C-alpha positions as a LaTeX table, in Angstrom:
\begin{tabular}{lrrr}
\hline
Residue & $x$ (\AA) & $y$ (\AA) & $z$ (\AA) \\
\hline
Met1 & $-25.83$ & 1.65 & 15.57 \\
Glu2 & $-25.71$ & 4.52 & 18.16 \\
Asn3 & $-24.10$ & 7.72 & 17.13 \\
Lys4 & $-23.47$ & 6.67 & 13.59 \\
Lys5 & $-23.34$ & 9.44 & 10.93 \\
Ile6 & $-26.25$ & 9.68 & 8.33 \\
Gly7 & $-25.98$ & 11.73 & 5.25 \\
Val8 & $-29.25$ & 13.40 & 4.21 \\
Asp9 & $-29.75$ & 15.32 & 0.82 \\
Ile10 & $-31.70$ & 18.52 & 1.06 \\
Asp11 & $-33.67$ & 19.19 & $-2.05$ \\
Glu12 & $-36.73$ & 16.83 & $-2.47$ \\
Val13 & $-35.55$ & 14.90 & 0.81 \\
Leu14 & $-35.76$ & 17.73 & 3.21 \\
Ala15 & $-36.95$ & 20.58 & 1.08 \\
Ser16 & $-39.86$ & 20.64 & $-1.33$ \\
Leu17 & $-37.88$ & 22.42 & $-4.01$ \\
Ile18 & $-39.36$ & 21.23 & $-7.22$ \\
His19 & $-42.77$ & 22.50 & $-6.42$ \\
Glu20 & $-41.52$ & 26.17 & $-5.91$ \\
Leu21 & $-39.11$ & 25.75 & $-8.70$ \\
Thr22 & $-41.81$ & 24.81 & $-11.13$ \\
Asn23 & $-44.03$ & 27.68 & $-9.97$ \\
Phe24 & $-41.17$ & 30.01 & $-10.65$ \\
Tyr25 & $-40.62$ & 28.58 & $-14.19$ \\
Asn26 & $-44.35$ & 28.49 & $-15.09$ \\
Ser27 & $-44.64$ & 32.20 & $-13.94$ \\
Ile28 & $-41.80$ & 33.35 & $-16.14$ \\
Tyr29 & $-42.36$ & 31.21 & $-19.25$ \\
Lys30 & $-46.28$ & 30.96 & $-18.99$ \\
Thr31 & $-45.90$ & 27.05 & $-19.00$ \\
Asn32 & $-47.99$ & 24.62 & $-17.14$ \\
Phe33 & $-45.53$ & 22.01 & $-15.88$ \\
Ser34 & $-46.29$ & 19.96 & $-12.76$ \\
Phe35 & $-44.30$ & 17.84 & $-10.29$ \\
Glu36 & $-45.08$ & 14.66 & $-12.27$ \\
Asp37 & $-43.58$ & 16.01 & $-15.45$ \\
Tyr38 & $-40.06$ & 15.53 & $-14.24$ \\
His39 & $-39.09$ & 12.15 & $-15.59$ \\
Thr40 & $-35.25$ & 12.61 & $-15.23$ \\
Tyr41 & $-33.04$ & 14.39 & $-12.72$ \\
Asp42 & $-31.97$ & 16.75 & $-15.63$ \\
Leu43 & $-34.29$ & 19.79 & $-15.76$ \\
Glu44 & $-33.60$ & 20.49 & $-19.36$ \\
Asp45 & $-35.14$ & 17.14 & $-20.24$ \\
Thr46 & $-38.53$ & 18.58 & $-18.96$ \\
Trp47 & $-38.01$ & 22.26 & $-19.76$ \\
Gly48 & $-36.18$ & 21.83 & $-23.18$ \\
Gly49 & $-33.10$ & 23.99 & $-24.03$ \\
Thr50 & $-29.53$ & 23.32 & $-22.90$ \\
Lys51 & $-28.00$ & 22.43 & $-19.52$ \\
Glu52 & $-26.54$ & 25.98 & $-19.41$ \\
Arg53 & $-30.01$ & 27.42 & $-19.72$ \\
Ser54 & $-31.26$ & 25.24 & $-16.84$ \\
Val55 & $-28.48$ & 26.26 & $-14.55$ \\
Lys56 & $-29.09$ & 29.95 & $-15.38$ \\
Ile57 & $-32.75$ & 29.56 & $-14.49$ \\
Val58 & $-31.92$ & 27.69 & $-11.26$ \\
Asp59 & $-29.47$ & 30.43 & $-10.31$ \\
Asn60 & $-32.11$ & 33.16 & $-10.86$ \\
Phe61 & $-34.58$ & 31.01 & $-8.83$ \\
Tyr62 & $-32.25$ & 31.12 & $-5.84$ \\
Ser63 & $-32.66$ & 34.80 & $-5.66$ \\
Ser64 & $-36.38$ & 34.79 & $-5.97$ \\
Leu65 & $-39.46$ & 34.92 & $-3.58$ \\
Phe66 & $-40.33$ & 31.47 & $-4.68$ \\
Phe67 & $-37.01$ & 29.97 & $-3.29$ \\
Arg68 & $-37.80$ & 31.68 & 0.03 \\
Asn69 & $-41.03$ & 29.99 & 0.10 \\
Ile70 & $-39.80$ & 26.45 & 0.02 \\
Lys71 & $-41.32$ & 24.25 & 2.85 \\
Pro72 & $-40.21$ & 20.89 & 4.23 \\
Ile73 & $-41.14$ & 17.56 & 2.77 \\
Asp74 & $-43.95$ & 15.97 & 4.56 \\
Gly75 & $-42.59$ & 13.78 & 7.56 \\
Ser76 & $-39.13$ & 15.14 & 7.35 \\
Gln77 & $-39.27$ & 17.40 & 10.45 \\
Lys78 & $-40.52$ & 14.73 & 12.83 \\
Ser79 & $-38.23$ & 12.20 & 11.44 \\
Ile80 & $-35.13$ & 14.29 & 11.48 \\
Lys81 & $-35.78$ & 15.13 & 15.12 \\
Val82 & $-36.05$ & 11.51 & 15.89 \\
Leu83 & $-32.86$ & 10.51 & 14.13 \\
Ser84 & $-30.90$ & 13.48 & 15.41 \\
Gly85 & $-31.46$ & 12.21 & 19.01 \\
Lys86 & $-29.38$ & 9.00 & 18.15 \\
His87 & $-27.24$ & 9.92 & 15.22 \\
Asp88 & $-25.04$ & 12.64 & 13.79 \\
Leu89 & $-26.79$ & 14.13 & 10.71 \\
Ile90 & $-25.00$ & 15.69 & 7.85 \\
Ala91 & $-26.88$ & 17.49 & 5.13 \\
Ile92 & $-25.25$ & 16.97 & 1.67 \\
Thr93 & $-26.62$ & 19.00 & $-1.27$ \\
Ser94 & $-25.63$ & 19.54 & $-4.92$ \\
Arg95 & $-26.32$ & 23.23 & $-4.39$ \\
Pro96 & $-23.34$ & 25.58 & $-5.17$ \\
Asn97 & $-20.98$ & 27.07 & $-2.49$ \\
Phe98 & $-22.57$ & 30.62 & $-2.86$ \\
Met99 & $-25.96$ & 29.01 & $-1.48$ \\
Gln100 & $-24.16$ & 28.01 & 1.75 \\
Arg101 & $-25.46$ & 30.67 & 4.00 \\
Glu102 & $-29.12$ & 30.72 & 2.72 \\
Thr103 & $-29.13$ & 26.82 & 3.10 \\
Glu104 & $-27.82$ & 26.87 & 6.53 \\
Ser105 & $-30.51$ & 29.52 & 7.47 \\
Trp106 & $-33.40$ & 27.21 & 6.06 \\
Ile107 & $-32.02$ & 24.22 & 7.71 \\
Glu108 & $-31.93$ & 26.25 & 11.12 \\
Lys109 & $-35.49$ & 27.50 & 10.62 \\
Tyr110 & $-36.94$ & 24.02 & 10.01 \\
Phe111 & $-34.48$ & 21.64 & 11.59 \\
Pro112 & $-33.03$ & 23.69 & 14.44 \\
Arg113 & $-29.93$ & 22.23 & 16.01 \\
Gln114 & $-30.56$ & 18.90 & 14.57 \\
Ile115 & $-28.06$ & 18.84 & 11.68 \\
Lys116 & $-24.59$ & 18.91 & 12.62 \\
Lys117 & $-23.07$ & 20.02 & 9.19 \\
Ile118 & $-24.09$ & 21.24 & 5.80 \\
Ile119 & $-21.99$ & 20.54 & 2.81 \\
Cys120 & $-22.66$ & 21.94 & $-0.70$ \\
Thr121 & $-20.91$ & 19.82 & $-3.41$ \\
Gly122 & $-22.12$ & 22.05 & $-6.45$ \\
Gln123 & $-22.68$ & 19.01 & $-8.66$ \\
Tyr124 & $-25.47$ & 20.53 & $-10.72$ \\
Phe125 & $-23.51$ & 23.63 & $-11.34$ \\
Leu126 & $-21.05$ & 24.34 & $-14.15$ \\
Lys127 & $-18.38$ & 26.59 & $-12.73$ \\
Gln128 & $-17.73$ & 25.02 & $-9.35$ \\
Asn129 & $-15.17$ & 22.42 & $-8.42$ \\
Lys130 & $-17.22$ & 19.38 & $-7.69$ \\
Ile131 & $-17.03$ & 16.64 & $-5.18$ \\
Ser132 & $-19.24$ & 13.41 & $-5.31$ \\
Lys133 & $-21.53$ & 12.79 & $-2.38$ \\
Ser134 & $-20.07$ & 9.34 & $-1.87$ \\
Asp135 & $-16.62$ & 11.03 & $-1.31$ \\
Val136 & $-18.15$ & 13.26 & 1.22 \\
Cys137 & $-19.87$ & 10.40 & 2.96 \\
Leu138 & $-16.62$ & 8.54 & 3.07 \\
Glu139 & $-14.55$ & 11.54 & 4.36 \\
Glu140 & $-17.10$ & 12.15 & 7.01 \\
Asn141 & $-17.45$ & 8.56 & 7.95 \\
Ala142 & $-21.13$ & 8.36 & 7.16 \\
His143 & $-22.88$ & 4.83 & 7.14 \\
Ile144 & $-26.29$ & 5.85 & 5.45 \\
Ile145 & $-27.33$ & 8.25 & 2.93 \\
Ile146 & $-30.96$ & 9.35 & 2.19 \\
Glu147 & $-31.35$ & 10.54 & $-1.49$ \\
Asp148 & $-33.50$ & 11.18 & $-4.49$ \\
Asn149 & $-31.01$ & 10.78 & $-7.09$ \\
Tyr150 & $-30.61$ & 7.22 & $-8.13$ \\
Gln151 & $-27.17$ & 7.59 & $-9.49$ \\
Thr152 & $-25.96$ & 9.14 & $-6.15$ \\
Ala153 & $-27.75$ & 6.52 & $-4.23$ \\
Phe154 & $-26.13$ & 3.83 & $-6.29$ \\
Asp155 & $-22.64$ & 5.32 & $-6.21$ \\
Cys156 & $-22.71$ & 5.42 & $-2.50$ \\
Ser157 & $-24.01$ & 1.90 & $-2.16$ \\
Lys158 & $-20.90$ & 0.89 & $-4.15$ \\
Asn159 & $-18.88$ & 2.53 & $-1.61$ \\
Gly160 & $-20.37$ & 0.59 & 1.22 \\
Leu161 & $-23.15$ & 2.87 & 2.51 \\
Val162 & $-26.82$ & 1.83 & 3.04 \\
Ser163 & $-28.52$ & 3.97 & 0.38 \\
Phe164 & $-32.16$ & 4.97 & 0.81 \\
Leu165 & $-33.81$ & 6.27 & $-2.27$ \\
Leu166 & $-36.99$ & 8.26 & $-1.79$ \\
Asn167 & $-39.34$ & 7.53 & $-4.62$ \\
Lys168 & $-39.91$ & 10.49 & $-6.95$ \\
Pro169 & $-41.10$ & 10.72 & $-10.64$ \\
Trp170 & $-37.42$ & 11.17 & $-11.93$ \\
Asn171 & $-36.15$ & 7.90 & $-10.38$ \\
Lys172 & $-39.05$ & 5.59 & $-10.83$ \\
Asn173 & $-37.75$ & 4.05 & $-14.05$ \\
Ser174 & $-34.20$ & 3.42 & $-12.46$ \\
Leu175 & $-33.34$ & $-0.16$ & $-11.76$ \\
Ser176 & $-34.16$ & $-1.44$ & $-8.30$ \\
Gly177 & $-31.62$ & $-3.22$ & $-6.14$ \\
Asn178 & $-27.84$ & $-2.72$ & $-6.52$ \\
Gly179 & $-27.75$ & $-1.97$ & $-2.85$ \\
Val180 & $-30.21$ & 0.82 & $-3.26$ \\
Val181 & $-33.23$ & 0.54 & $-0.93$ \\
Arg182 & $-36.41$ & 2.38 & $-2.31$ \\
Val183 & $-38.66$ & 3.94 & 0.27 \\
Asn184 & $-41.92$ & 6.00 & $-0.32$ \\
Ser185 & $-41.89$ & 8.20 & 2.81 \\
Trp186 & $-40.00$ & 9.45 & 5.69 \\
Lys187 & $-42.10$ & 7.10 & 8.01 \\
Glu188 & $-40.79$ & 4.18 & 5.99 \\
Ile189 & $-37.10$ & 5.54 & 6.21 \\
Leu190 & $-37.49$ & 5.63 & 10.09 \\
Glu191 & $-38.86$ & 1.92 & 10.19 \\
Lys192 & $-35.94$ & 0.73 & 8.05 \\
Ile193 & $-33.28$ & 2.52 & 10.06 \\
Lys194 & $-34.69$ & 1.11 & 13.22 \\
Leu195 & $-34.49$ & $-2.33$ & 11.75 \\
Leu196 & $-30.79$ & $-1.64$ & 10.89 \\
Glu197 & $-30.27$ & $-0.55$ & 14.49 \\
Ile198 & $-31.85$ & $-3.80$ & 15.83 \\
Glu199 & $-29.72$ & $-6.01$ & 13.33 \\
Arg200 & $-26.42$ & $-4.40$ & 14.51 \\
Cys201 & $-27.02$ & $-4.40$ & 18.20 \\
\hline
\end{tabular}
């Protein structure tokens, strides 16, 4: 399985976005939400209000100091360094196109020269032409995807990819199986990818 392409989500797979987004929201609206309060992938289900309101809040978050304070997920830096030595890594994020440069800068800061390409699909936003991550993976000839969104992981698995789903509060009630492999940490992801490498030798 040498030199195969792996698709890697950014937010909540590489970047601890929800922590800072929640701090941003709480500081503005004087609420007390925590990471564990996000039981679905749709922010409005936690915050209340409409999808349009949530998108606007995230848009404002992108230009805040809270966004600039985002740190990597535990274990992601060491694991990406290991994987990049054997595979071509592509970061695939639902962030909008206008966040391309900032996203590239963050990736280069924390994962220097380890990720070959960064693609923003704009799936969460309302005014951008959207492309599914499974389509991106197929176009890029990726064989594995690492995600935190169950629907995305499931869609990729239906299209022949090995889909690793990093356990989060918003995906814990999703059905297991269906070609989606649940994992609890980056350490577990590395172990399972190593097993795939052995099986396919």
